[in-house]
């Protein structure tokens, strides 16, 4: 899986939007962009994924650059419960690769201030 | 519905003892993964099972580590002759394929402490 680069940490005030960036300049045409997060003392949980178009779900939005070399996870209103480590992960479509384990980098530790 | 469950939640053992960690995946999920997370570190892949295919054991750190899976259900990770460096949280995840994507659902983990 291609490598991603994320800031080590970010801070946000409660109830404000948060934009978590991810660079993936070596992304291939068949790589999906996945985001997972890990709350303190819990296993990781899926947040969102996308390929080319921007995506929205109940947890977050994913904005993908036109050249796909970067993406941004958007939390529209941060809450204290959103404090976690956020991981941006590239995965080739299973049609090409079959099931593969997730390759976790260091992620971005998000702190939310009340 | 029920998520991925793991047992025990905590395990303290003495160096040199064997331990067994259990994972109950979500029903119907064909793939099952084991990861390890040392304190303050990221997740390391250990092994995964996909249906009836031979498991991918490429992440196992030594021959003291092994895992089994019964059909598409329960999996057991066994660590023989535990060492202090085996202390970590062991996480299990299961997934199914849909539209070329598999979303992994993680259990709460088993925290292993080797004294």
Tab-separated table of C-alpha atoms in Angstrom:
chain	number	residue	atom	x	y	z
A	1	UNK	CA	0.000	0.000	0.000
A	2	UNK	CA	1.214	3.515	-0.816
A	3	UNK	CA	2.566	5.714	1.959
A	4	UNK	CA	0.634	8.550	3.579
A	5	UNK	CA	1.869	11.568	5.539
A	6	UNK	CA	-0.129	13.181	8.342
A	7	UNK	CA	0.689	15.784	11.000
A	8	UNK	CA	1.559	14.226	14.343
A	9	UNK	CA	-1.012	16.216	16.282
A	10	UNK	CA	-3.736	18.819	15.961
A	11	UNK	CA	-5.906	20.701	18.388
A	12	UNK	CA	-9.446	21.977	18.037
A	13	UNK	CA	-11.990	23.800	20.139
A	14	UNK	CA	-15.211	22.006	20.896
A	15	UNK	CA	-18.050	22.625	18.432
A	16	UNK	CA	-15.701	24.011	15.775
A	17	UNK	CA	-14.921	22.288	12.459
A	18	UNK	CA	-11.716	20.277	12.169
A	19	UNK	CA	-9.805	19.633	8.952
A	20	UNK	CA	-7.363	16.729	9.183
A	21	UNK	CA	-4.979	16.629	6.198
A	22	UNK	CA	-3.326	13.640	4.576
A	23	UNK	CA	-0.761	13.637	1.775
A	24	UNK	CA	-0.450	10.631	-0.509
A	25	UNK	CA	1.549	11.794	-3.498
A	26	UNK	CA	2.317	8.239	-4.713
A	27	UNK	CA	-1.314	7.110	-4.786
A	28	UNK	CA	-2.204	4.816	-7.677
A	29	UNK	CA	-5.373	4.919	-9.728
A	30	UNK	CA	-6.860	1.906	-7.943
A	31	UNK	CA	-6.092	3.008	-4.369
A	32	UNK	CA	-9.012	3.893	-2.136
A	33	UNK	CA	-8.464	6.435	0.662
A	34	UNK	CA	-9.659	5.098	4.017
A	35	UNK	CA	-9.849	6.847	7.377
A	36	UNK	CA	-10.002	5.055	10.690
A	37	UNK	CA	-9.794	6.506	14.176
A	38	UNK	CA	-8.799	5.061	17.522
A	39	UNK	CA	-10.348	6.467	20.653
A	40	UNK	CA	-8.401	6.069	23.920
A	41	UNK	CA	-8.268	2.463	25.139
A	42	UNK	CA	-10.362	1.187	22.226
A	43	UNK	CA	-9.764	-0.628	18.950
A	44	UNK	CA	-9.760	1.416	15.747
A	45	UNK	CA	-13.072	2.189	14.079
A	46	UNK	CA	-13.886	2.913	10.452
A	47	UNK	CA	-14.736	6.518	9.655
A	48	UNK	CA	-15.060	6.942	5.901
A	49	UNK	CA	-13.531	6.030	2.563
A	50	UNK	CA	-13.461	7.423	-0.975
A	51	UNK	CA	-11.872	7.019	-4.377
A	52	UNK	CA	-12.247	10.230	-6.406
A	53	UNK	CA	-15.369	12.118	-5.397
A	54	UNK	CA	-15.965	13.833	-2.065
A	55	UNK	CA	-17.910	11.664	0.373
A	56	UNK	CA	-20.197	12.399	3.293
A	57	UNK	CA	-21.523	10.145	6.016
A	58	UNK	CA	-22.942	10.591	9.492
A	59	UNK	CA	-19.494	10.767	11.066
A	60	UNK	CA	-17.520	12.992	8.720
A	61	UNK	CA	-16.831	14.265	5.219
A	62	UNK	CA	-13.901	13.359	3.000
A	63	UNK	CA	-12.604	15.937	0.551
A	64	UNK	CA	-10.288	14.511	-2.120
A	65	UNK	CA	-8.040	16.750	-4.194
A	66	UNK	CA	-8.572	16.680	-7.934
A	67	UNK	CA	-5.147	15.081	-8.511
A	68	UNK	CA	-5.832	12.668	-5.593
A	69	UNK	CA	-2.426	13.408	-4.087
A	70	UNK	CA	-4.014	14.658	-0.886
A	71	UNK	CA	-7.246	14.448	1.046
A	72	UNK	CA	-8.854	16.046	4.081
A	73	UNK	CA	-11.077	14.490	6.696
A	74	UNK	CA	-13.599	17.034	7.929
A	75	UNK	CA	-15.368	16.823	11.270
A	76	UNK	CA	-18.059	19.468	11.042
A	77	UNK	CA	-18.446	20.094	14.784
A	78	UNK	CA	-15.808	18.572	16.997
A	79	UNK	CA	-16.950	17.136	20.303
A	80	UNK	CA	-14.885	15.909	23.221
A	81	UNK	CA	-15.732	12.391	22.086
A	82	UNK	CA	-13.887	13.001	18.811
A	83	UNK	CA	-10.518	13.163	20.593
A	84	UNK	CA	-8.639	10.246	19.042
A	85	UNK	CA	-5.806	9.242	16.741
A	86	UNK	CA	-6.946	9.516	13.111
A	87	UNK	CA	-5.331	7.269	10.513
A	88	UNK	CA	-5.325	7.890	6.765
A	89	UNK	CA	-4.713	4.606	4.914
A	90	UNK	CA	-4.498	3.777	1.208
A	91	UNK	CA	-5.783	0.403	0.074
A	92	UNK	CA	-5.845	-1.055	-3.383
A	93	UNK	CA	-9.245	-2.227	-4.542
A	94	UNK	CA	-9.814	-5.812	-3.475
A	95	UNK	CA	-10.508	-6.776	-7.074
A	96	UNK	CA	-6.790	-6.320	-7.669
A	97	UNK	CA	-5.243	-7.345	-4.379
A	98	UNK	CA	-7.656	-9.532	-2.462
A	99	UNK	CA	-8.024	-9.001	1.267
A	100	UNK	CA	-4.999	-7.361	2.816
A	101	UNK	CA	-4.297	-6.096	6.313
A	102	UNK	CA	-4.504	-2.392	7.050
A	103	UNK	CA	-1.120	-0.674	7.223
A	104	UNK	CA	-1.319	1.880	10.022
A	105	UNK	CA	1.085	4.800	10.144
A	106	UNK	CA	1.430	7.058	13.169
A	107	UNK	CA	-1.744	9.022	12.434
A	108	UNK	CA	-2.769	12.421	13.775
A	109	UNK	CA	-3.606	12.763	17.450
A	110	UNK	CA	-6.562	15.146	17.692
A	111	UNK	CA	-7.138	16.950	20.978
A	112	UNK	CA	-10.459	18.706	21.528
A	113	UNK	CA	-10.605	21.535	24.023
A	114	UNK	CA	-13.823	22.292	25.873
B	1	UNK	CA	-25.968	-6.114	16.228
B	2	UNK	CA	-23.098	-7.792	18.034
B	3	UNK	CA	-19.644	-6.551	17.195
B	4	UNK	CA	-16.301	-8.286	17.383
B	5	UNK	CA	-15.638	-9.625	20.852
B	6	UNK	CA	-12.364	-10.660	22.416
B	7	UNK	CA	-11.487	-12.498	25.584
B	8	UNK	CA	-10.033	-12.115	28.051
B	9	UNK	CA	-9.998	-8.318	28.193
B	10	UNK	CA	-6.882	-8.422	30.349
B	11	UNK	CA	-4.323	-11.151	30.867
B	12	UNK	CA	-1.349	-11.075	33.203
B	13	UNK	CA	1.088	-13.944	32.889
B	14	UNK	CA	4.574	-14.882	33.938
B	15	UNK	CA	7.464	-15.018	31.525
B	16	UNK	CA	7.729	-18.444	29.926
B	17	UNK	CA	4.037	-19.356	30.200
B	18	UNK	CA	1.769	-19.973	27.208
B	19	UNK	CA	-1.320	-17.811	26.612
B	20	UNK	CA	-4.386	-18.140	24.394
B	21	UNK	CA	-6.354	-15.143	23.205
B	22	UNK	CA	-9.793	-15.552	21.674
B	23	UNK	CA	-11.640	-13.577	19.009
B	24	UNK	CA	-15.302	-13.923	18.048
B	25	UNK	CA	-15.836	-12.134	14.723
B	26	UNK	CA	-19.057	-10.658	13.404
B	27	UNK	CA	-21.240	-13.407	11.990
B	28	UNK	CA	-20.902	-13.684	8.237
B	29	UNK	CA	-17.543	-11.939	8.034
B	30	UNK	CA	-15.204	-14.061	5.952
B	31	UNK	CA	-11.926	-12.328	6.806
B	32	UNK	CA	-10.334	-12.153	10.249
B	33	UNK	CA	-7.193	-10.241	11.192
B	34	UNK	CA	-4.932	-10.124	14.245
B	35	UNK	CA	-2.888	-7.025	15.060
B	36	UNK	CA	-0.634	-6.066	17.973
B	37	UNK	CA	-0.242	-2.610	19.494
B	38	UNK	CA	2.578	-1.948	21.933
B	39	UNK	CA	2.196	0.935	24.361
B	40	UNK	CA	2.309	4.254	22.544
B	41	UNK	CA	2.906	2.600	19.194
B	42	UNK	CA	0.895	1.977	16.042
B	43	UNK	CA	-0.768	-1.274	15.060
B	44	UNK	CA	1.356	-4.107	13.674
B	45	UNK	CA	-0.236	-6.766	11.500
B	46	UNK	CA	0.263	-10.341	12.705
B	47	UNK	CA	-1.871	-12.788	10.686
B	48	UNK	CA	-5.086	-12.952	8.709
B	49	UNK	CA	-7.559	-15.580	7.586
B	50	UNK	CA	-9.767	-15.394	4.496
B	51	UNK	CA	-12.392	-18.098	4.118
B	52	UNK	CA	-10.838	-21.501	3.462
B	53	UNK	CA	-7.597	-20.092	2.043
B	54	UNK	CA	-4.273	-20.656	3.772
B	55	UNK	CA	-3.729	-17.899	6.345
B	56	UNK	CA	-1.254	-15.100	5.680
B	57	UNK	CA	1.245	-15.490	8.525
B	58	UNK	CA	3.739	-12.960	7.208
B	59	UNK	CA	3.411	-10.646	10.217
B	60	UNK	CA	4.044	-13.176	12.964
B	61	UNK	CA	7.193	-12.030	14.813
B	62	UNK	CA	8.462	-15.496	15.768
B	63	UNK	CA	7.534	-19.176	15.761
B	64	UNK	CA	6.246	-18.748	19.314
B	65	UNK	CA	3.167	-17.119	17.775
B	66	UNK	CA	0.457	-19.135	16.049
B	67	UNK	CA	-3.219	-18.763	15.294
B	68	UNK	CA	-6.123	-20.930	14.258
B	69	UNK	CA	-9.576	-20.227	12.962
B	70	UNK	CA	-12.506	-22.617	12.963
B	71	UNK	CA	-14.310	-22.227	9.640
B	72	UNK	CA	-15.510	-18.630	9.459
B	73	UNK	CA	-15.980	-18.228	13.181
B	74	UNK	CA	-13.832	-18.139	16.289
B	75	UNK	CA	-10.082	-17.579	16.129
B	76	UNK	CA	-7.451	-18.246	18.775
B	77	UNK	CA	-4.041	-16.581	18.915
B	78	UNK	CA	-1.514	-18.579	20.928
B	79	UNK	CA	1.750	-17.242	22.254
B	80	UNK	CA	4.120	-19.874	23.620
B	81	UNK	CA	6.878	-19.216	26.167
B	82	UNK	CA	5.850	-15.585	26.559
B	83	UNK	CA	8.514	-12.907	26.835
B	84	UNK	CA	8.263	-9.437	28.328
B	85	UNK	CA	8.406	-7.883	24.858
B	86	UNK	CA	5.146	-9.674	24.042
B	87	UNK	CA	3.344	-7.263	26.377
B	88	UNK	CA	0.884	-5.347	24.213
B	89	UNK	CA	-2.772	-4.998	23.291
B	90	UNK	CA	-3.777	-7.704	20.826
B	91	UNK	CA	-6.553	-6.568	18.508
B	92	UNK	CA	-8.756	-8.686	16.310
B	93	UNK	CA	-10.763	-7.396	13.341
B	94	UNK	CA	-13.212	-9.008	10.955
B	95	UNK	CA	-14.485	-7.838	7.603
B	96	UNK	CA	-16.575	-8.696	4.576
B	97	UNK	CA	-16.163	-7.597	0.987
B	98	UNK	CA	-18.637	-5.303	-0.707
B	99	UNK	CA	-18.004	-3.544	-3.999
B	100	UNK	CA	-14.263	-4.133	-3.944
B	101	UNK	CA	-13.867	-2.744	-0.433
B	102	UNK	CA	-13.570	-4.439	2.925
B	103	UNK	CA	-14.281	-2.415	6.043
B	104	UNK	CA	-12.598	-3.826	9.111
B	105	UNK	CA	-14.440	-3.925	12.428
B	106	UNK	CA	-12.199	-4.143	15.455
B	107	UNK	CA	-12.749	-5.727	18.819
B	108	UNK	CA	-11.817	-4.016	22.096
B	109	UNK	CA	-8.547	-5.919	22.338
B	110	UNK	CA	-6.856	-8.101	24.933
B	111	UNK	CA	-4.251	-6.349	27.058
B	112	UNK	CA	-1.440	-8.831	27.701
B	113	UNK	CA	1.093	-8.139	30.424
B	114	UNK	CA	4.065	-10.466	30.776
B	115	UNK	CA	5.849	-10.122	34.114
